[in-house]
C-alpha atoms as one frame of an Amber mdcrd trajectory, in Angstrom:
protein
-103.651  -3.330  40.210-104.493  -4.019  36.664-102.654  -6.484  34.246-102.558
  -6.455  30.507-103.300  -9.795  29.332-103.574  -8.999  25.715 -99.877  -8.128
  25.225 -98.670 -10.948  27.427 -96.596 -13.661  25.680 -98.213 -17.130  25.848
 -96.894 -19.665  28.185 -97.801 -23.361  28.799 -97.707 -26.844  27.105 -99.712
 -25.444  24.117 -97.148 -22.563  23.364 -94.125 -24.856  23.559 -95.634 -27.167
  20.921 -95.376 -24.439  18.338 -91.629 -23.685  18.923 -90.646 -27.403  18.565
 -88.318 -28.292  15.808 -89.543 -30.688  13.123 -88.641 -34.293  13.757 -85.500
 -35.571  11.875 -86.150 -37.753   8.953 -86.582 -41.415   9.738 -83.220 -43.690
   8.938 -83.546 -47.047   7.440 -81.961 -49.821   9.753 -79.324 -50.672   7.216
 -77.546 -52.955   9.726 -80.739 -55.059  10.395 -81.257 -55.224   6.677 -77.769
 -56.560   6.117 -77.853 -59.312   8.686 -81.311 -60.489   7.542 -79.780 -60.820
   3.854 -76.808 -62.404   5.242 -78.818 -64.934   7.243 -80.938 -65.829   4.202
 -77.970 -66.365   1.913 -76.339 -68.675   4.628 -79.365 -70.655   4.927 -79.620
 -71.077   0.947 -75.883 -72.190   0.865 -76.638 -74.604   3.667 -79.574 -75.895
   1.825 -77.473 -76.180  -1.512 -74.523 -77.878   0.174 -76.801 -80.798   1.605
 -78.931 -81.459  -1.428 -76.892 -84.538  -2.475 -76.098 -85.864   0.800 -79.255
 -87.923   1.448 -79.654 -90.499  -1.042 -83.146 -91.862  -2.032 -84.037 -95.338
  -0.409 -84.220 -96.862  -3.943 -80.666 -95.908  -4.690 -79.253 -97.610  -1.366
 -81.015-100.970  -2.160 -78.465-103.248  -3.796 -78.482-107.107  -4.156 -77.869
-108.774  -0.858 -74.193-110.232  -0.607 -74.224-113.983  -0.769 -71.699-115.955
   1.409 -69.448-118.174  -0.282 -67.494-119.203   2.678 -68.014-122.370   4.616
 -71.660-122.742   5.869 -70.405-123.304   9.440 -69.013-119.775   9.755 -71.936
-117.473  10.688 -71.844-113.751  10.527 -72.011-112.306  14.193 -74.155-109.287
  13.209 -76.816-111.584  11.491 -80.303-111.481  13.089 -82.004-114.458  14.371
 -84.840-116.169  12.446 -88.126-114.565  13.053 -90.071-116.630  15.689 -93.456
-117.874  14.796 -96.286-116.102  16.600 -98.660-118.124  18.434-101.881-116.771
  19.674-103.920-118.773  22.207-106.124-116.090  23.413-108.598-116.300  20.393
-109.476-119.906  21.463-109.586-119.199  24.971-112.084-116.287  24.632-114.244
-118.475  22.477-114.605-121.108  24.939-114.794-118.489  27.957-118.038-117.727
  29.741-118.620-114.931  32.120-121.187-115.257  34.756-122.348-112.279  36.757
-124.223-112.635  39.872-126.740-109.784  40.265-128.865-109.490  43.440-132.607
-109.896  42.881-133.384-106.646  44.813-130.861-104.820  42.397-133.330-105.641
  39.498-136.426-104.465  41.310-137.271-100.793  40.465-138.316 -98.339  43.112
-141.395 -97.883  40.982-142.502 -96.308  37.850-140.395 -93.025  36.685-141.538
 -89.941  35.046-139.553 -87.380  33.349-140.529 -83.553  33.203-138.946 -81.505
  30.596-140.641 -78.272  31.049-143.184 -76.094  33.080-144.719 -73.126  31.386
-147.463 -70.506  32.439-148.856 -70.608  28.986-150.385 -73.927  27.355-149.230
 -72.951  24.014-145.463 -73.100  24.887-146.094 -76.413  26.620-148.003 -77.962
  23.408-144.975 -76.481  21.364-142.306 -78.540  23.477-144.650 -81.636  23.345
-144.559 -81.407  19.567-140.671 -80.990  19.533-140.629 -84.324  21.578-143.013
 -86.121  19.294-140.714 -85.553  16.430-138.144 -87.541  18.384-140.437 -90.466
  18.448-141.527 -90.013  22.096-144.713 -89.445  23.594-145.241 -86.681  26.018
-148.366 -85.236  28.111-149.202 -81.666  29.053-150.578 -81.610  32.730-152.380
 -78.697  34.125-151.348 -78.166  37.712-152.692 -75.345  40.114-150.393 -74.528
  42.874-149.986 -71.694  45.391-148.013 -69.660  42.752-150.979 -70.281  40.038
-151.441 -72.268  37.199-148.614 -74.460  35.452-148.527 -76.545  32.338-145.801
 -79.384  32.779-144.663 -81.379  29.910-144.154 -84.955  31.024-142.808 -88.080
  29.606-143.556 -91.528  31.087-144.238 -93.728  32.856-141.068 -95.748  32.562
-140.726 -99.090  34.202-136.957 -98.800  34.882-134.960 -95.440  35.293-132.549
 -96.591  32.556-135.562 -96.341  30.119-135.867 -92.729  31.280-132.359 -92.043
  30.871-132.436 -93.233  27.221-135.233 -90.860  26.382-133.417 -88.119  28.341
-130.231 -88.627  26.024-132.327 -88.679  23.021-133.718 -85.386  23.669-130.176
 -84.235  24.833-128.876 -84.911  21.267-131.353 -82.160  19.976-130.304 -79.796
  22.563-133.135 -80.171  25.164-131.068 -80.421  28.379-133.567 -79.394  31.078
-135.352 -82.844  31.413-135.272 -84.375  35.177-136.409 -87.895  35.898-138.414
 -88.554  39.140-140.651 -91.252  40.629-144.055 -91.369  39.248-146.466 -89.145
  41.101-150.280 -88.940  40.219
């Protein structure tokens, strides 16, 4: 059984597209345009109608009415006289003293502290970080450490007597974007 595909009429979605009618021309939405124009006109009329309703504050100021009636008769809507403000806390604060009890063991530090800001395989990288730290007015050292994983060059600041001093230096370095610094007890 042979079929003649040459004289066969094409079927399928491709053939249907060629027989489609052209789309009707797009119509303008006249109703929507008319509504928008009417809304704009109504808003303009509203603004025009309220133009003179609000008077300027200067125009409302008039001379105060003086009472020529008897002095014993008072206006029920009149405000009472403004009270005199008396501030006593200024004198109290000048004489006040605050005493804080700090235990002696809280003032003692656990020991000197150090801050490590980096650890590198190459000494040039460690020296570069040391130079950046020096531009901030801080002194850093590069230490060569040999461990089980090889040789490392650590950038260390310190010793700091108190951890608070180390925190100040850490915040100074954070202001330039150096966020990886950690503070530990001093170890030689």
